[in-house]
Amino acid sequence: MLVMGEVRTGLLQNSGEIPESLCQSVLGLLSGERVRVSRRPIVYAVSPDQLTGVDCRLASASQARVRGVGTVLSRASVTGGRVLQGSSHIQVVRSESDHRLSWSHYLARPGVVEVFGKIRVPDLSEGFAESARNDCLDLGSVSERFMDAVQASPFLDRKAPFRSARTRLRWVAESGPTGSGGAESGPTGSGGAESGPTGSGGAESGRAGGGARTPEGTGIRFTLGRDQVRTLRLVLPGGFSPGIVDFCEDLALHDWLLTTLLVIVEKARVGTASRAEVTAKLAPAVDHLLHLWMPAARLDDAFAPFWETLERRPGFSRQWHSLVERVRDQVAINTLALLRETGGW
Amino acid sequence: MLVFAISDKGGTGRSVTSSNIVYRRALQGSDVCYLDFDFGSPTAGAIFSVSSVARGTTQGGMHGYLEGRLADPHRIDIWAESDREGLRAKPPGAGQMVLFPGDEGGGEFSTVSEEMLQRCVRLFARLEEEFDLCLVDLSAGRSFAAQMALAATARLPGVPFRWLVFHRWTRQHIIAADGLVRGRQGLLAVGVEHGHDKETLGDRIRFVRTAVLEPDAAELEGLRETQKAWLNECDRELRELAGRHRVGRTSMLGKIPLDPVLQWREQLISDEDVLSSQIANAETVAAFDDLAKKIVDDSAWEAL
């Protein structure tokens, strides 16, 4: 099995969070089918699946010319009426034919891209994870197109409460040694978590790449790169399950929340700027972000160990909760200072 | 907010002034980006002292993006990639400062297709999500790039935008600046063609005077009385002309004094250039600072 995808995450361009009913309208723009909504523990709305036909080169680490034909499966989702995600993925399989078949063949296999010739899993997965090349399949820009369509919805007022960058999570999942794909030299083959980040960008300070081998012979490695790029390498037993995509989207969502909160706190210049200024800068976080943290809320139990690994290192929730406390402490101190000024304390 | 910088004639100091505005705005704490839409001569890299893109990028810039050759245009974090040491340390509290360079050897567009326009709309919408101020530097005169900017903003009703028209303080420049806005195929006429309301669009356009030499400036101390009198007379005539051409005081957002540093080496003027090496004038920096504030200050943009 070789599955790869890219999730882009950003702030929905609206002044406040949008109600569930509006989620339907905003995501319904993408197609005539129904928007699925789940309400607990947080409102999550997801568009119907979208297919994009592709016949193009796939990135490979060895620069080999690998041609893939098939369809990219994409969807857009809104979490908590506030965070927008565009997500696309493909399963790479070997074509049984040596030439391109009719589109009906590919349309009957949504999200599958067939490659002519032998598939060298490590070569393709490395190539995809490394960096986006302009002449190869770019799943990120497919995801981004669907996000753009949502952001352009006439139901949104485009008056976002703060500016924020979209993050890009590029992920590759392949079968472990017990799986059918035979990826003997999988990314965690050497127990690689400690070897740190790979690829083009060095890890940012504060959060390094993290990952480890989980007990079942599966593996996960998360790396922070430059320019909002993150890569995730997964090794798991068995074949493809939609739970993989859910997991990657959930991770991308929480990584965006953490990244965005870090930027807001940094810009607030705690300790340097006046208390009133600090509080004013932190207010959007309190209004719009702090309540959205719910890792693994909708995930298949099979993926719980992956989250547990990431919670150990780099420790997403640990960093999040420490930031949240910092924000709340700042607001509390400012309130006390104001009370003192007005003689109420 | 999107801000478009344009001038009727070349050599007005449009690019160097808008770069400095962007720099000042970043120092004031906003996240800013600069888009080089001067496709014929993409030299913003030189002003920001990023030598690898001094004449545009070879890795896919604005031109290539709009033509659809790439999805992610090359972006440069000035605080990290500038060759000037003074720029490489982001001061605490400063915002992001990103340059989207043009392509080396790009050339002006000879037409604007629907696909290009859609890419332009998507680009503006995406950048507006991320940056407080996106300054788009257009080439001098009427261009397809300017037409594309007008068409794109007409399709983004929720995104605020403003136009700055740069001109020097001379007869020809004053007349030309008026023509660029109100003349045949001027900004207003083309804007209306693309669905803008003439009056609303007019309220979003302001003029910036560059390389201004005030008759009472310290530099003119050594002049003879007859010369001073002549200069005063010229200035009075120009003010009258500007008033007639509606380029006068009320529609002016700011003016930048003549500064040797801007004339001889187009660059960002840092506080260090004023305070420690003293090559630039404090008045110039004050003018940039003032413009950077006024660009986003609604009271400076009330309807005329």
Coordinates of N, CA and C in Angstrom, one line a residue, chain B residues 13-156:
Chain B
G13 N 10.0 57.1 -8.6 CA 10.4 56.6 -7.3 C 9.3 55.8 -6.7
R14 N 8.4 55.3 -7.6 CA 7.2 54.5 -7.1 C 7.7 53.3 -6.3
S15 N 8.6 52.5 -6.9 CA 9.0 51.2 -6.3 C 9.7 51.5 -5.0
V16 N 10.6 52.4 -5.0 CA 11.4 52.6 -3.8 C 10.6 53.2 -2.7
T17 N 9.6 54.0 -3.0 CA 8.7 54.6 -2.0 C 7.8 53.5 -1.5
S18 N 7.2 52.7 -2.4 CA 6.3 51.7 -1.9 C 7.0 50.6 -1.1
S19 N 8.3 50.3 -1.4 CA 9.0 49.3 -0.6 C 9.3 49.9 0.8
N20 N 9.6 51.2 0.8 CA 9.8 51.8 2.1 C 8.6 51.8 3.0
I21 N 7.4 52.0 2.3 CA 6.2 52.0 3.0 C 5.9 50.7 3.7
V22 N 6.2 49.6 2.8 CA 6.0 48.3 3.3 C 6.9 48.0 4.5
Y23 N 8.1 48.4 4.4 CA 9.1 48.2 5.4 C 8.7 48.9 6.7
R24 N 8.2 50.2 6.6 CA 7.8 50.9 7.8 C 6.6 50.3 8.4
R25 N 5.7 49.8 7.6 CA 4.4 49.2 8.1 C 4.8 47.9 8.9
A26 N 5.8 47.1 8.4 CA 6.2 45.9 9.1 C 6.8 46.3 10.4
L27 N 7.6 47.4 10.4 CA 8.2 47.8 11.7 C 7.1 48.3 12.7
Q28 N 6.0 48.8 12.1 CA 4.9 49.2 13.0 C 4.1 48.0 13.5
G29 N 4.5 46.8 13.0 CA 3.9 45.6 13.6 C 2.9 44.9 12.7
S30 N 2.7 45.3 11.5 CA 1.7 44.6 10.6 C 2.5 43.6 9.8
D31 N 1.7 42.5 9.4 CA 2.3 41.5 8.5 C 2.0 42.1 7.0
V32 N 3.1 42.2 6.3 CA 3.0 42.8 5.0 C 3.7 42.0 3.9
C33 N 3.2 42.2 2.7 CA 3.9 41.6 1.6 C 3.9 42.5 0.4
Y34 N 4.9 42.3 -0.5 CA 5.1 43.2 -1.6 C 5.1 42.3 -2.8
L35 N 4.2 42.6 -3.8 CA 4.1 41.8 -5.0 C 4.6 42.6 -6.1
D36 N 5.7 42.1 -6.8 CA 6.3 42.8 -7.9 C 5.5 42.5 -9.2
F37 N 4.6 43.4 -9.5 CA 3.8 43.3 -10.8 C 4.3 44.2 -11.9
D38 N 5.6 44.7 -11.7 CA 6.2 45.5 -12.7 C 6.9 44.5 -13.6
F39 N 6.1 43.8 -14.4 CA 6.7 42.6 -15.1 C 7.8 42.9 -16.1
G40 N 7.8 44.1 -16.6 CA 8.9 44.4 -17.6 C 10.2 44.6 -16.9
S41 N 10.2 45.1 -15.7 CA 11.4 45.4 -15.0 C 11.3 45.0 -13.5
P42 N 11.3 43.7 -13.2 CA 11.1 43.3 -11.8 C 12.3 43.5 -10.9
T43 N 12.5 44.6 -10.3 CA 13.7 44.9 -9.6 C 13.5 45.1 -8.1
A44 N 12.4 44.7 -7.6 CA 12.1 44.9 -6.2 C 13.2 44.2 -5.3
G45 N 13.7 43.1 -5.8 CA 14.7 42.3 -5.1 C 15.9 43.2 -4.8
A46 N 16.2 44.1 -5.7 CA 17.4 45.0 -5.5 C 17.1 46.0 -4.4
I47 N 15.9 46.5 -4.3 CA 15.5 47.5 -3.3 C 15.6 46.8 -1.9
F48 N 15.1 45.6 -1.8 CA 15.1 44.9 -0.5 C 16.4 44.2 -0.3
S49 N 17.4 44.4 -1.1 CA 18.7 43.9 -1.0 C 18.7 42.4 -0.9
V50 N 18.0 41.7 -1.8 CA 18.1 40.3 -2.0 C 18.7 40.0 -3.3
S51 N 20.0 39.9 -3.3 CA 20.8 39.9 -4.6 C 20.4 38.7 -5.5
S52 N 19.9 37.6 -4.9 CA 19.6 36.4 -5.7 C 18.4 36.7 -6.6
V53 N 17.6 37.7 -6.3 CA 16.4 38.0 -7.2 C 16.5 39.5 -7.6
A54 N 17.7 40.1 -7.7 CA 17.8 41.5 -7.9 C 17.1 41.9 -9.2
R55 N 17.1 41.0 -10.2 CA 16.5 41.2 -11.5 C 15.3 40.3 -11.7
G56 N 14.7 39.8 -10.6 CA 13.6 38.9 -10.7 C 14.1 37.5 -10.4
T57 N 13.2 36.6 -10.2 CA 13.5 35.2 -9.7 C 13.6 34.3 -11.0
T58 N 14.4 33.2 -10.8 CA 14.4 32.2 -11.8 C 13.6 31.0 -11.4
Q59 N 13.0 31.1 -10.2 CA 12.3 29.9 -9.6 C 10.8 30.0 -9.7
G60 N 10.3 30.8 -10.6 CA 8.9 30.9 -10.7 C 8.3 32.0 -9.9
G61 N 8.1 33.2 -10.5 CA 7.6 34.3 -9.7 C 6.2 34.7 -10.1
M62 N 5.9 36.0 -10.0 CA 4.5 36.4 -10.2 C 4.1 36.2 -11.7
H63 N 5.0 36.4 -12.6 CA 4.6 36.3 -14.0 C 4.3 34.8 -14.3
G64 N 5.1 33.9 -13.9 CA 4.9 32.5 -14.1 C 3.7 32.0 -13.4
Y65 N 3.4 32.5 -12.2 CA 2.2 32.1 -11.5 C 0.9 32.5 -12.3
L66 N 0.9 33.7 -12.7 CA -0.3 34.2 -13.5 C -0.5 33.5 -14.8
E67 N 0.6 33.1 -15.4 CA 0.5 32.4 -16.6 C 0.1 30.9 -16.4
G68 N 0.1 30.5 -15.2 CA -0.3 29.1 -14.8 C 0.8 28.1 -14.9
R69 N 2.0 28.5 -14.9 CA 3.1 27.6 -15.0 C 3.5 27.0 -13.6
L70 N 3.0 27.6 -12.5 CA 3.2 27.0 -11.2 C 2.1 27.4 -10.2
A71 N 2.0 26.6 -9.2 CA 0.9 26.9 -8.2 C 1.3 27.8 -7.1
D72 N 2.6 27.7 -6.7 CA 3.1 28.4 -5.6 C 4.2 29.3 -6.0
P73 N 3.9 30.6 -6.1 CA 5.0 31.6 -6.6 C 6.1 31.6 -5.5
H74 N 7.3 31.9 -6.0 CA 8.5 32.0 -5.1 C 8.2 33.1 -4.0
R75 N 8.4 32.8 -2.8 CA 8.2 33.9 -1.8 C 9.5 34.0 -0.9
I76 N 9.8 35.2 -0.6 CA 11.1 35.5 0.1 C 10.8 36.2 1.4
D77 N 11.2 35.6 2.5 CA 11.1 36.3 3.8 C 12.3 37.3 3.9
I78 N 12.0 38.6 3.8 CA 13.1 39.6 3.8 C 13.9 39.5 5.0
W79 N 13.2 39.3 6.2 CA 13.9 39.3 7.5 C 15.0 38.2 7.5
A80 N 14.8 37.2 6.7 CA 15.7 36.0 6.8 C 16.7 36.1 5.6
E81 N 16.2 36.6 4.4 CA 17.0 36.4 3.2 C 17.7 37.7 2.7
S82 N 17.5 38.8 3.3 CA 18.1 40.0 2.7 C 19.6 40.0 3.0
D83 N 20.4 40.6 2.0 CA 21.8 40.6 2.2 C 22.3 41.7 3.2
R84 N 21.4 42.6 3.4 CA 21.7 43.7 4.3 C 21.6 43.2 5.8
E85 N 22.7 43.3 6.5 CA 22.7 42.8 7.8 C 21.7 43.5 8.7
G86 N 21.5 44.8 8.5 CA 20.6 45.5 9.3 C 19.1 45.0 9.1
L87 N 18.9 44.4 8.0 CA 17.5 43.9 7.7 C 17.3 42.5 8.2
R88 N 18.4 41.8 8.5 CA 18.3 40.4 8.7 C 17.9 40.0 10.1
A89 N 17.8 41.0 11.0 CA 17.3 40.7 12.3 C 15.9 41.4 12.5
K90 N 14.9 40.6 12.6 CA 13.5 41.1 12.7 C 13.4 41.8 14.1
P91 N 13.1 43.1 14.2 CA 13.0 43.7 15.5 C 11.8 43.1 16.2
P92 N 11.9 43.0 17.6 CA 10.7 42.5 18.3 C 9.5 43.3 18.0
G93 N 8.4 42.7 17.8 CA 7.2 43.4 17.6 C 6.9 43.7 16.1
A94 N 7.9 43.5 15.3 CA 7.7 43.8 13.8 C 6.9 42.6 13.2
G95 N 6.2 42.9 12.1 CA 5.4 41.9 11.5 C 6.3 41.2 10.4
Q96 N 5.6 40.2 9.8 CA 6.3 39.5 8.7 C 6.5 40.5 7.5
M97 N 7.6 40.2 6.7 CA 7.8 41.1 5.5 C 8.2 40.1 4.4
V98 N 7.3 39.9 3.5 CA 7.5 38.9 2.4 C 7.5 39.6 1.1
L99 N 8.5 39.2 0.2 CA 8.5 39.7 -1.1 C 8.1 38.6 -2.1
F100 N 7.2 38.9 -3.0 CA 6.9 38.0 -4.1 C 7.5 38.6 -5.4
P101 N 8.7 38.1 -5.8 CA 9.4 38.7 -6.9 C 8.8 38.4 -8.2
G102 N 9.1 39.2 -9.2 CA 8.7 38.9 -10.6 C 9.7 37.9 -11.2
D103 N 9.4 37.5 -12.4 CA 10.3 36.5 -13.1 C 11.4 37.3 -13.9
E104 N 12.6 36.8 -13.8 CA 13.7 37.3 -14.6 C 13.3 37.1 -16.0
G105 N 13.4 38.2 -16.8 CA 13.1 38.1 -18.2 C 11.6 37.8 -18.5
G106 N 10.7 38.3 -17.6 CA 9.3 38.0 -17.7 C 8.6 38.8 -18.8
G107 N 8.7 40.1 -18.8 CA 8.1 40.9 -19.8 C 6.6 41.2 -19.5
E108 N 6.2 42.4 -20.0 CA 4.8 42.8 -19.8 C 3.8 41.8 -20.5
F109 N 2.6 41.7 -20.0 CA 1.6 40.9 -20.6 C 1.0 41.6 -21.8
S110 N 0.7 40.9 -22.9 CA 0.1 41.6 -24.0 C -1.4 41.4 -24.0
T111 N -1.9 40.6 -23.1 CA -3.4 40.4 -23.0 C -3.7 39.8 -21.6
V112 N -4.9 39.9 -21.2 CA -5.3 39.3 -19.9 C -6.4 38.3 -20.2
S113 N -6.1 37.0 -20.0 CA -7.1 36.0 -20.3 C -7.9 35.8 -19.0
E114 N -9.1 35.1 -19.2 CA -10.0 34.8 -18.0 C -9.2 33.9 -17.0
E115 N -8.4 33.0 -17.5 CA -7.7 32.1 -16.5 C -6.7 32.9 -15.7
M116 N -6.0 33.9 -16.4 CA -5.1 34.7 -15.6 C -5.8 35.5 -14.6
L117 N -6.9 36.1 -15.0 CA -7.7 36.9 -14.0 C -8.1 36.1 -12.8
Q118 N -8.5 34.8 -13.1 CA -9.0 34.0 -12.0 C -7.8 33.7 -11.0
R119 N -6.6 33.4 -11.6 CA -5.4 33.2 -10.8 C -5.1 34.4 -10.0
C120 N -5.2 35.5 -10.6 CA -5.0 36.8 -9.9 C -5.9 37.0 -8.7
V121 N -7.2 36.7 -8.9 CA -8.2 36.8 -7.9 C -7.9 35.9 -6.7
R122 N -7.5 34.6 -7.1 CA -7.2 33.6 -6.0 C -6.0 34.1 -5.2
L123 N -5.0 34.6 -5.9 CA -3.8 35.1 -5.3 C -4.1 36.2 -4.3
F124 N -4.8 37.2 -4.7 CA -5.1 38.3 -3.9 C -5.9 37.8 -2.6
A125 N -6.9 36.9 -2.9 CA -7.8 36.4 -1.8 C -6.9 35.7 -0.8
R126 N -6.0 34.8 -1.3 CA -5.2 34.0 -0.3 C -4.2 34.9 0.5
L127 N -3.6 35.9 -0.2 CA -2.7 36.7 0.5 C -3.4 37.6 1.5
E128 N -4.6 38.0 1.2 CA -5.4 38.8 2.1 C -5.7 38.1 3.4
E129 N -5.8 36.7 3.3 CA -6.0 35.9 4.5 C -4.8 36.0 5.5
E130 N -3.6 36.2 4.9 CA -2.4 36.0 5.6 C -1.8 37.4 6.0
F131 N -1.9 38.4 5.2 CA -1.2 39.7 5.4 C -2.2 40.8 5.7
D132 N -1.8 41.7 6.6 CA -2.6 42.9 6.9 C -2.5 43.9 5.6
L133 N -1.4 43.9 5.0 CA -1.2 44.8 3.9 C -0.5 44.1 2.8
C134 N -1.1 44.1 1.6 CA -0.4 43.5 0.4 C -0.2 44.6 -0.6
L135 N 1.0 45.0 -0.8 CA 1.3 46.1 -1.7 C 1.6 45.6 -3.1
V136 N 0.9 46.0 -4.1 CA 1.1 45.5 -5.5 C 1.7 46.6 -6.3
D137 N 3.0 46.4 -6.7 CA 3.7 47.4 -7.4 C 3.5 47.2 -8.9
L138 N 2.8 48.1 -9.6 CA 2.5 48.0 -11.0 C 3.5 48.8 -11.8
S139 N 3.6 48.5 -13.1 CA 4.6 49.2 -13.9 C 4.0 50.6 -14.2
A140 N 4.8 51.5 -14.7 CA 4.4 52.8 -15.0 C 3.4 52.8 -16.2
G141 N 2.5 53.7 -16.1 CA 1.5 53.9 -17.2 C 0.4 52.9 -17.3
R142 N -0.3 52.9 -18.4 CA -1.5 52.0 -18.5 C -0.9 50.7 -18.9
S143 N -1.3 49.6 -18.2 CA -0.7 48.3 -18.5 C -1.8 47.3 -18.3
F144 N -1.6 46.1 -18.9 CA -2.6 45.0 -18.7 C -2.6 44.6 -17.2
A145 N -1.4 44.8 -16.6 CA -1.3 44.4 -15.1 C -2.3 45.3 -14.3
A146 N -2.4 46.6 -14.7 CA -3.2 47.5 -14.0 C -4.7 47.1 -14.2
Q147 N -5.0 46.8 -15.5 CA -6.3 46.4 -15.9 C -6.7 45.1 -15.1
M148 N -5.8 44.2 -15.0 CA -6.0 42.9 -14.3 C -6.3 43.2 -12.8
A149 N -5.6 44.2 -12.2 CA -5.8 44.5 -10.8 C -7.2 45.1 -10.6
L150 N -7.6 46.0 -11.6 CA -9.0 46.5 -11.4 C -10.1 45.5 -11.6
A151 N -9.8 44.6 -12.5 CA -10.8 43.5 -12.8 C -10.9 42.6 -11.6
A152 N -9.7 42.2 -11.0 CA -9.7 41.3 -9.9 C -10.3 41.9 -8.6
T153 N -10.1 43.2 -8.4 CA -10.7 43.7 -7.2 C -12.2 43.9 -7.3
A154 N -12.7 44.0 -8.6 CA -14.1 44.1 -8.8 C -14.8 42.8 -8.4
R155 N -14.0 41.7 -8.5 CA -14.5 40.3 -8.2 C -14.4 40.0 -6.7
L156 N -13.7 40.8 -6.0 CA -13.5 40.6 -4.5 C -14.2 41.6 -3.7

